[in-house]
Amino acid sequence: MAKKEKIEFPKIDWRTFSPNPVIGVDEVGRGCLAGPVYAAAVIFKSEALSDMVTDSKLISEKRRDEMAELILQEHHVGIGFATVEEIDELNILNASLLAMKRAVEKLGVKNGHVLVDGNKKIPDLRGFEQTTVVKGDLRVAPISAASIVAKVTRDRLMKDLGAQYPHYGFEIHKGYSTPVHKQSIVTHGPCIAHRRSFAGVKEYVR
């Protein structure tokens, strides 16, 4: 059988985009059965950390926590989210784009160039140029930084939800569709933190 060719995703220099400021945006939590979807928007104020950041999924939890604190100290960050209720009402794609829009708005800037992870531009984001970047969290440093901050922020919330709803193990799987999580929904039914429009949850709403 032919060996599968590895696809390379070359780095992109965010400094080449205009107008300024250049803003990296990413979301986390789209594939979960529970919890809000979070997004972060990052404007680099200097070269600090630009060679150190990468996709949050490739970094250990301890390292992500450390990096998130450094990003928040060194750079300009906005954080937004969409609630479970908004996810169920709008669908997960639209809720993710809403969270990203809110993250950009939290920066308090009126224009610039937004580099969005993925292939969908953010609707109704007036005053900004937008460029979508597939695998942007691997390729564009401000998007990588946004992915780290968004994941750390959401993971902390899911740990809090784990303490509130101890049957489900949110502090371990962060709301993702693991066998243990799915079985806990079968056994206990969904809690208020679950996305009731999602397969794997809606079948067990009582």
Coordinates of N, CA and C in Angstrom, one line a residue:
M1 N 0.9 -1.2 0.0 CA 0.0 0.0 0.0 C 0.9 1.2 0.0
A2 N 0.5 2.2 -0.8 CA 1.3 3.4 -0.9 C 1.3 4.2 0.4
K3 N 2.5 4.7 0.7 CA 2.6 5.5 2.0 C 1.9 6.8 1.8
K4 N 1.1 7.2 2.8 CA 0.4 8.4 2.7 C 1.3 9.6 2.8
E5 N 1.2 10.5 1.8 CA 2.1 11.7 1.8 C 1.7 12.7 2.9
K6 N 2.7 13.1 3.6 CA 2.5 14.1 4.7 C 2.3 15.5 4.1
I7 N 1.2 16.1 4.5 CA 0.9 17.5 4.1 C 1.7 18.5 4.9
E8 N 2.4 19.3 4.3 CA 3.2 20.4 5.0 C 2.3 21.7 5.0
F9 N 2.4 22.3 6.2 CA 1.7 23.6 6.3 C 2.7 24.7 6.7
P10 N 3.3 25.4 5.7 CA 4.3 26.3 5.9 C 3.9 27.5 6.8
K11 N 4.8 28.0 7.6 CA 4.6 29.2 8.5 C 4.2 30.4 7.6
I12 N 3.4 31.2 8.1 CA 3.0 32.5 7.5 C 3.5 33.7 8.3
D13 N 4.1 34.6 7.7 CA 4.6 35.8 8.5 C 3.5 36.8 8.7
W14 N 2.9 36.9 9.8 CA 1.8 37.8 10.1 C 2.1 39.2 9.9
R15 N 3.4 39.6 9.9 CA 3.8 41.0 9.8 C 3.6 41.5 8.4
T16 N 3.3 40.6 7.4 CA 3.1 41.1 6.0 C 1.7 41.6 5.8
F17 N 0.8 41.4 6.7 CA -0.6 41.8 6.5 C -0.8 43.2 6.9
S18 N -1.8 43.9 6.3 CA -2.1 45.2 6.6 C -3.6 45.4 6.4
P19 N -4.3 46.4 7.0 CA -3.7 47.4 7.9 C -3.5 46.8 9.3
N20 N -2.7 47.6 10.0 CA -2.4 47.3 11.4 C -3.6 47.8 12.3
P21 N -3.8 47.2 13.4 CA -3.1 46.0 14.0 C -3.5 44.7 13.3
V22 N -2.6 43.8 13.3 CA -2.9 42.4 12.8 C -3.3 41.6 14.0
I23 N -4.5 40.9 13.9 CA -5.1 40.3 15.0 C -5.3 38.8 14.7
G24 N -4.7 37.9 15.5 CA -4.9 36.5 15.4 C -6.1 36.0 16.2
V25 N -7.0 35.2 15.6 CA -8.2 34.7 16.3 C -8.4 33.2 16.2
D26 N -8.7 32.6 17.3 CA -9.0 31.1 17.2 C -10.0 30.8 18.3
E27 N -10.7 29.7 18.1 CA -11.7 29.2 19.0 C -11.4 27.8 19.5
V28 N -12.0 27.4 20.6 CA -11.8 26.1 21.1 C -13.1 25.6 21.7
G29 N -13.4 24.3 21.6 CA -14.5 23.7 22.2 C -15.6 23.3 21.2
R30 N -15.4 23.4 19.9 CA -16.4 23.2 18.9 C -16.9 21.7 19.0
G31 N -16.0 20.8 19.2 CA -16.4 19.4 19.2 C -16.8 18.8 20.5
C32 N -17.1 19.6 21.5 CA -17.5 19.1 22.8 C -19.0 18.8 22.9
L33 N -19.4 18.0 23.8 CA -20.8 17.8 24.1 C -21.3 18.7 25.2
A34 N -20.4 19.4 25.9 CA -20.8 20.3 27.0 C -19.9 21.5 27.1
G35 N -20.5 22.5 27.7 CA -19.7 23.8 27.9 C -19.8 24.7 26.8
P36 N -19.5 26.0 27.1 CA -19.5 27.0 26.0 C -18.3 26.8 25.0
V37 N -18.4 27.5 23.9 CA -17.3 27.6 23.0 C -16.6 28.9 23.3
Y38 N -15.2 28.9 23.4 CA -14.4 30.1 23.7 C -13.6 30.5 22.5
A39 N -13.3 31.8 22.5 CA -12.4 32.3 21.5 C -11.5 33.3 22.1
A40 N -10.3 33.5 21.5 CA -9.4 34.6 21.9 C -8.9 35.3 20.7
A41 N -8.6 36.6 20.9 CA -8.0 37.4 19.8 C -6.8 38.1 20.4
V42 N -5.7 38.0 19.6 CA -4.4 38.5 20.1 C -3.7 39.4 19.1
I43 N -3.3 40.6 19.7 CA -2.5 41.5 18.9 C -1.1 41.4 19.6
F44 N -0.1 41.1 18.8 CA 1.3 41.1 19.3 C 1.8 42.5 19.5
K45 N 2.3 42.9 20.7 CA 2.8 44.2 20.9 C 4.3 44.2 20.7
S46 N 4.9 43.1 20.6 CA 6.4 43.0 20.4 C 6.7 41.6 19.8
E47 N 8.0 41.3 19.6 CA 8.4 40.0 19.1 C 8.4 38.9 20.2
A48 N 8.1 39.3 21.4 CA 8.1 38.4 22.5 C 7.2 37.2 22.3
L49 N 7.7 36.0 22.4 CA 7.0 34.7 22.3 C 6.7 34.3 20.9
S50 N 6.9 35.1 19.9 CA 6.4 34.8 18.6 C 7.0 33.6 18.0
D51 N 8.2 33.2 18.5 CA 8.9 32.0 18.0 C 8.6 30.8 18.9
M52 N 7.8 31.0 20.0 CA 7.6 29.9 20.9 C 6.2 29.3 20.9
V53 N 5.3 30.1 20.3 CA 3.9 29.6 20.3 C 3.6 28.7 19.2
T54 N 2.7 27.7 19.4 CA 2.2 26.8 18.4 C 0.8 26.4 18.7
D55 N 0.3 25.5 18.0 CA -1.1 25.0 18.2 C -1.2 24.5 19.6
S56 N -2.2 24.9 20.4 CA -2.4 24.6 21.8 C -2.5 23.1 22.0
K57 N -3.0 22.4 21.0 CA -3.2 20.9 21.2 C -1.8 20.2 21.2
L58 N -0.7 20.8 20.8 CA 0.6 20.2 20.7 C 1.4 20.5 22.0
I59 N 0.9 21.2 22.9 CA 1.6 21.6 24.1 C 1.0 21.0 25.3
S60 N 1.8 20.6 26.3 CA 1.3 20.0 27.5 C 0.4 21.0 28.3
E61 N -0.4 20.5 29.2 CA -1.3 21.4 30.0 C -0.5 22.4 30.8
K62 N 0.6 21.9 31.4 CA 1.4 22.8 32.3 C 2.0 23.9 31.4
R63 N 2.6 23.5 30.2 CA 3.2 24.5 29.4 C 2.2 25.5 28.8
R64 N 1.0 25.0 28.5 CA -0.1 25.9 28.0 C -0.4 27.0 29.1
D65 N -0.5 26.5 30.3 CA -0.8 27.5 31.4 C 0.2 28.5 31.5
E66 N 1.5 28.1 31.4 CA 2.6 29.0 31.5 C 2.6 30.0 30.3
M67 N 2.4 29.5 29.1 CA 2.4 30.3 27.9 C 1.2 31.3 28.0
A68 N 0.1 30.8 28.4 CA -1.1 31.7 28.5 C -0.8 32.9 29.3
E69 N -0.2 32.7 30.5 CA 0.1 33.8 31.4 C 1.1 34.8 30.7
L70 N 2.1 34.3 30.0 CA 3.0 35.1 29.4 C 2.4 35.9 28.2
I71 N 1.5 35.3 27.5 CA 0.8 36.0 26.4 C 0.0 37.1 27.0
L72 N -0.7 36.8 28.0 CA -1.6 37.9 28.7 C -0.7 39.0 29.2
Q73 N 0.5 38.7 29.7 CA 1.4 39.8 30.2 C 2.0 40.6 29.0
E74 N 2.4 40.0 27.9 CA 3.2 40.6 26.9 C 2.4 41.2 25.8
H75 N 1.1 40.7 25.6 CA 0.4 41.1 24.4 C -1.0 41.6 24.7
H76 N -1.7 42.1 23.7 CA -3.1 42.6 23.9 C -4.1 41.5 23.5
V77 N -4.9 41.1 24.5 CA -5.7 39.9 24.3 C -7.2 40.3 24.6
G78 N -8.1 39.7 23.8 CA -9.5 39.8 24.0 C -10.1 38.4 24.1
I79 N -11.0 38.1 25.0 CA -11.6 36.8 25.1 C -13.1 36.9 25.0
G80 N -13.7 36.0 24.2 CA -15.1 35.9 24.0 C -15.6 34.5 24.1
F81 N -16.9 34.3 24.3 CA -17.5 33.0 24.3 C -18.9 33.1 23.9
A82 N -19.5 31.9 23.5 CA -20.9 31.7 23.3 C -21.4 30.6 24.2
T83 N -22.5 30.9 24.8 CA -23.1 30.0 25.8 C -23.6 28.7 25.2
V84 N -23.9 27.7 26.0 CA -24.5 26.5 25.6 C -25.9 26.8 25.0
E85 N -26.6 27.7 25.5 CA -27.9 28.1 25.0 C -27.8 28.7 23.6
E86 N -26.8 29.5 23.4 CA -26.5 30.1 22.1 C -26.1 29.0 21.1
I87 N -25.3 28.1 21.5 CA -24.9 27.0 20.7 C -26.1 26.2 20.2
D88 N -27.0 25.9 21.1 CA -28.2 25.1 20.7 C -29.1 25.9 19.8
E89 N -29.1 27.2 20.0 CA -30.0 28.0 19.2 C -29.5 28.3 17.8
L90 N -28.2 28.6 17.7 CA -27.5 29.1 16.5 C -26.9 28.0 15.7
N91 N -26.5 26.9 16.3 CA -25.6 25.8 15.8 C -24.2 26.1 16.1
I92 N -23.4 25.1 16.2 CA -22.0 25.3 16.7 C -21.1 26.2 15.8
L93 N -21.3 26.1 14.5 CA -20.5 26.9 13.7 C -20.8 28.4 13.9
N94 N -22.1 28.8 13.9 CA -22.4 30.2 14.1 C -22.1 30.7 15.5
A95 N -22.2 29.8 16.5 CA -21.8 30.2 17.8 C -20.3 30.4 17.9
S96 N -19.5 29.6 17.2 CA -18.1 29.7 17.2 C -17.7 31.1 16.6
L97 N -18.3 31.4 15.5 CA -18.0 32.7 14.8 C -18.5 33.9 15.7
L98 N -19.6 33.7 16.4 CA -20.0 34.7 17.4 C -19.0 34.9 18.5
A99 N -18.5 33.8 19.0 CA -17.5 33.9 20.1 C -16.2 34.6 19.6
M100 N -15.8 34.4 18.3 CA -14.6 35.0 17.8 C -14.9 36.5 17.6
K101 N -16.1 36.9 17.1 CA -16.5 38.3 17.0 C -16.4 39.0 18.3
R102 N -16.9 38.4 19.3 CA -16.9 39.0 20.7 C -15.4 39.1 21.2
A103 N -14.6 38.2 20.9 CA -13.2 38.3 21.3 C -12.5 39.5 20.6
V104 N -12.7 39.6 19.3 CA -12.2 40.8 18.6 C -12.7 42.1 19.2
E105 N -14.0 42.1 19.5 CA -14.6 43.4 20.0 C -14.0 43.7 21.4
K106 N -13.7 42.7 22.2 CA -13.1 42.9 23.5 C -11.7 43.6 23.5
L107 N -11.1 43.5 22.3 CA -9.8 44.2 22.2 C -10.0 45.8 22.2
G108 N -11.1 46.2 21.8 CA -11.4 47.7 21.9 C -10.8 48.4 20.7
V109 N -10.4 47.8 19.7 CA -9.9 48.5 18.5 C -10.9 48.5 17.4
K110 N -10.9 49.5 16.6 CA -12.0 49.7 15.6 C -11.7 49.2 14.2
N111 N -10.4 48.9 13.9 CA -10.1 48.4 12.6 C -8.8 47.6 12.7
G112 N -8.4 47.0 11.6 CA -7.2 46.2 11.5 C -7.4 45.0 10.6
H113 N -6.5 44.1 10.6 CA -6.6 42.9 9.8 C -6.7 41.6 10.7
V114 N -7.8 40.9 10.6 CA -8.0 39.8 11.4 C -7.7 38.5 10.6
L115 N -6.8 37.7 11.2 CA -6.4 36.4 10.7 C -7.1 35.4 11.4
V116 N -8.1 34.7 10.7 CA -9.0 33.8 11.4 C -8.6 32.3 11.1
D117 N -8.4 31.5 12.2 CA -8.1 30.1 12.0 C -9.3 29.4 11.3
G118 N -9.0 28.6 10.3 CA -10.1 27.9 9.6 C -10.4 28.5 8.2
N119 N -11.6 28.3 7.7 CA -12.0 28.7 6.4 C -13.2 29.6 6.3
K120 N -13.7 30.1 7.5 CA -14.9 30.9 7.5 C -14.5 32.3 8.1
K121 N -14.9 33.3 7.4 CA -14.8 34.7 8.0 C -15.8 34.9 9.0
I122 N -15.5 35.9 9.9 CA -16.4 36.3 11.0 C -17.5 37.2 10.4
P123 N -18.8 36.9 10.5 CA -19.8 37.8 10.0 C -20.0 39.0 10.8
D124 N -20.4 40.1 10.1 CA -20.8 41.4 10.8 C -19.6 42.0 11.6
L125 N -18.4 41.7 11.2 CA -17.2 42.3 11.9 C -16.8 43.6 11.0
R126 N -17.5 44.7 11.3 CA -17.3 45.9 10.5 C -16.0 46.6 10.8
G127 N -15.4 47.2 9.8 CA -14.2 47.9 10.0 C -12.9 47.2 9.8
F128 N -13.0 45.8 9.7 CA -11.8 45.0 9.7 C -11.6 44.3 8.3
E129 N -10.4 44.2 7.9 CA -10.0 43.2 6.8 C -10.0 41.8 7.5
Q130 N -10.3 40.8 6.7 CA -10.2 39.4 7.2 C -9.5 38.5 6.2
T131 N -8.7 37.6 6.8 CA -8.1 36.5 6.0 C -8.2 35.2 6.8
T132 N -8.8 34.2 6.1 CA -8.9 32.9 6.8 C -7.6 32.1 6.5
V133 N -7.2 31.3 7.5 CA -5.9 30.5 7.3 C -6.2 29.1 7.8
V134 N -6.3 28.1 6.9 CA -6.4 26.8 7.3 C -5.2 26.3 8.1
K135 N -5.4 25.6 9.2 CA -4.3 25.3 10.1 C -3.6 26.5 10.6
G136 N -4.3 27.6 10.8 CA -3.7 28.8 11.2 C -3.0 28.7 12.6
D137 N -3.5 27.8 13.5 CA -3.0 27.7 14.8 C -1.6 27.0 14.8
L138 N -1.2 26.4 13.6 CA 0.1 25.9 13.4 C 1.0 26.9 12.7
R139 N 0.4 27.8 11.9 CA 1.2 28.5 10.9 C 1.4 30.0 11.2
V140 N 0.5 30.6 12.0 CA 0.5 32.0 12.2 C 0.6 32.3 13.8
A141 N 1.7 32.9 14.2 CA 2.0 33.1 15.6 C 0.9 33.7 16.4
P142 N 0.2 34.8 16.0 CA -0.8 35.4 16.8 C -2.1 34.5 16.9
I143 N -2.3 33.6 15.8 CA -3.4 32.7 16.0 C -3.0 31.6 16.9
S144 N -1.8 31.1 16.9 CA -1.3 30.1 17.9 C -1.4 30.7 19.3
A145 N -1.1 31.9 19.5 CA -1.2 32.5 20.8 C -2.7 32.6 21.2
A146 N -3.6 32.9 20.3 CA -5.0 32.9 20.6 C -5.5 31.5 21.0
S147 N -5.0 30.5 20.3 CA -5.5 29.1 20.6 C -5.1 28.7 22.0
I148 N -3.9 29.1 22.4 CA -3.4 28.8 23.7 C -4.3 29.5 24.8
V149 N -4.5 30.8 24.6 CA -5.3 31.5 25.6 C -6.7 31.0 25.7
A150 N -7.3 30.7 24.5 CA -8.7 30.2 24.5 C -8.8 28.9 25.2
K151 N -7.9 28.0 24.9 CA -8.0 26.7 25.5 C -7.8 26.7 27.0
V152 N -6.8 27.4 27.5 CA -6.5 27.5 28.9 C -7.8 28.1 29.6
T153 N -8.3 29.2 29.0 CA -9.5 29.8 29.7 C -10.7 28.9 29.7
R154 N -10.9 28.2 28.6 CA -12.1 27.2 28.6 C -11.8 26.0 29.6
D155 N -10.6 25.5 29.6 CA -10.3 24.4 30.4 C -10.5 24.7 31.9
R156 N -10.2 25.9 32.3 CA -10.4 26.3 33.7 C -11.9 26.3 34.0
L157 N -12.7 26.8 33.1 CA -14.1 26.8 33.3 C -14.6 25.4 33.4
M158 N -14.1 24.5 32.6 CA -14.6 23.1 32.6 C -14.2 22.4 33.9
K159 N -13.1 22.8 34.5 CA -12.7 22.3 35.8 C -13.7 22.7 36.9
D160 N -14.1 24.0 36.8 CA -15.1 24.5 37.7 C -16.4 23.8 37.6
L161 N -16.8 23.5 36.3 CA -18.0 22.8 36.1 C -17.9 21.3 36.6
G162 N -16.7 20.8 36.6 CA -16.5 19.4 37.1 C -16.7 19.4 38.6
A163 N -16.4 20.5 39.3 CA -16.7 20.5 40.7 C -18.2 20.7 41.0
Q164 N -18.9 21.4 40.1 CA -20.3 21.6 40.3 C -21.1 20.4 40.0
Y165 N -20.7 19.7 38.9 CA -21.4 18.5 38.4 C -20.5 17.3 38.4
P166 N -20.2 16.7 39.6 CA -19.1 15.7 39.8 C -19.4 14.4 39.0
H167 N -20.6 14.1 38.6 CA -20.9 12.8 37.9 C -20.3 12.7 36.5
Y168 N -19.9 13.8 36.0 CA -19.5 13.8 34.5 C -18.0 13.8 34.2
G169 N -17.2 14.2 35.1 CA -15.8 14.2 34.9 C -15.3 15.3 34.0
F170 N -16.0 16.5 34.0 CA -15.6 17.6 33.1 C -14.2 18.0 33.3
E171 N -13.7 17.9 34.5 CA -12.3 18.4 34.8 C -11.3 17.5 34.1
I172 N -11.7 16.3 33.7 CA -10.7 15.4 33.0 C -10.8 15.5 31.5
H173 N -12.0 15.4 31.0 CA -12.2 15.4 29.5 C -12.6 16.7 28.9
K174 N -12.9 17.7 29.8 CA -13.2 19.1 29.3 C -14.5 19.2 28.4
G175 N -15.3 18.2 28.5 CA -16.6 18.2 27.8 C -16.5 17.5 26.5
Y176 N -15.3 16.9 26.1 CA -15.2 16.2 24.8 C -15.9 14.9 24.9
S177 N -16.1 14.3 23.8 CA -16.9 13.1 23.6 C -16.1 11.8 23.9
T178 N -15.7 11.6 25.1 CA -14.9 10.4 25.5 C -15.9 9.3 25.9
P179 N -15.5 8.0 25.9 CA -16.4 7.0 26.3 C -16.9 7.2 27.7
V180 N -16.1 7.6 28.7 CA -16.5 7.9 30.0 C -17.6 9.0 30.1
H181 N -17.3 10.0 29.3 CA -18.3 11.1 29.3 C -19.6 10.7 28.7
K182 N -19.6 9.9 27.6 CA -20.8 9.5 27.0 C -21.6 8.5 27.9
Q183 N -20.9 7.7 28.6 CA -21.6 6.8 29.5 C -22.2 7.5 30.7
S184 N -21.5 8.6 31.2 CA -22.1 9.4 32.3 C -23.4 10.0 31.9
I185 N -23.5 10.4 30.6 CA -24.8 11.0 30.1 C -25.9 9.9 30.1
V186 N -25.5 8.7 29.6 CA -26.5 7.6 29.6 C -27.0 7.3 31.0
T187 N -26.1 7.3 32.0 CA -26.4 7.0 33.3 C -27.2 8.0 34.1
H188 N -26.7 9.3 33.9 CA -27.3 10.4 34.8 C -28.2 11.3 34.0
G189 N -28.2 11.2 32.7 CA -28.9 12.2 31.8 C -28.0 13.5 31.7
P190 N -28.3 14.4 30.8 CA -27.6 15.6 30.7 C -27.8 16.5 31.9
C191 N -26.8 17.4 32.1 CA -26.9 18.4 33.1 C -27.1 19.8 32.4
I192 N -27.1 20.8 33.1 CA -27.4 22.2 32.5 C -26.2 22.6 31.6
A193 N -25.0 22.0 31.8 CA -23.9 22.4 31.0 C -23.8 21.7 29.6
H194 N -24.7 20.7 29.4 CA -24.7 19.9 28.1 C -25.4 20.7 27.0
R195 N -24.9 20.4 25.8 CA -25.5 21.0 24.6 C -26.6 20.0 24.1
R196 N -27.8 20.4 24.3 CA -28.9 19.6 24.1 C -29.3 19.3 22.6
S197 N -28.7 20.1 21.7 CA -28.9 19.8 20.3 C -27.9 18.8 19.7
F198 N -27.0 18.4 20.5 CA -25.9 17.5 20.0 C -26.3 16.0 20.1
A199 N -26.0 15.3 19.1 CA -26.1 13.8 19.1 C -25.2 13.3 20.3
G200 N -25.8 12.4 21.0 CA -25.1 11.9 22.2 C -25.5 12.5 23.5
V201 N -26.3 13.6 23.3 CA -26.9 14.3 24.4 C -28.4 14.4 24.3
K202 N -28.9 14.8 23.1 CA -30.4 15.0 22.9 C -31.2 13.8 23.1
E203 N -30.6 12.6 22.8 CA -31.3 11.3 23.0 C -31.6 11.0 24.5
Y204 N -30.9 11.7 25.4 CA -31.1 11.4 26.8 C -31.7 12.5 27.6
V205 N -32.2 13.6 26.9 CA -32.9 14.6 27.6 C -34.2 14.1 28.2
R206 N -34.4 14.3 29.5 CA -35.6 13.7 30.1 C -36.6 14.8 30.4

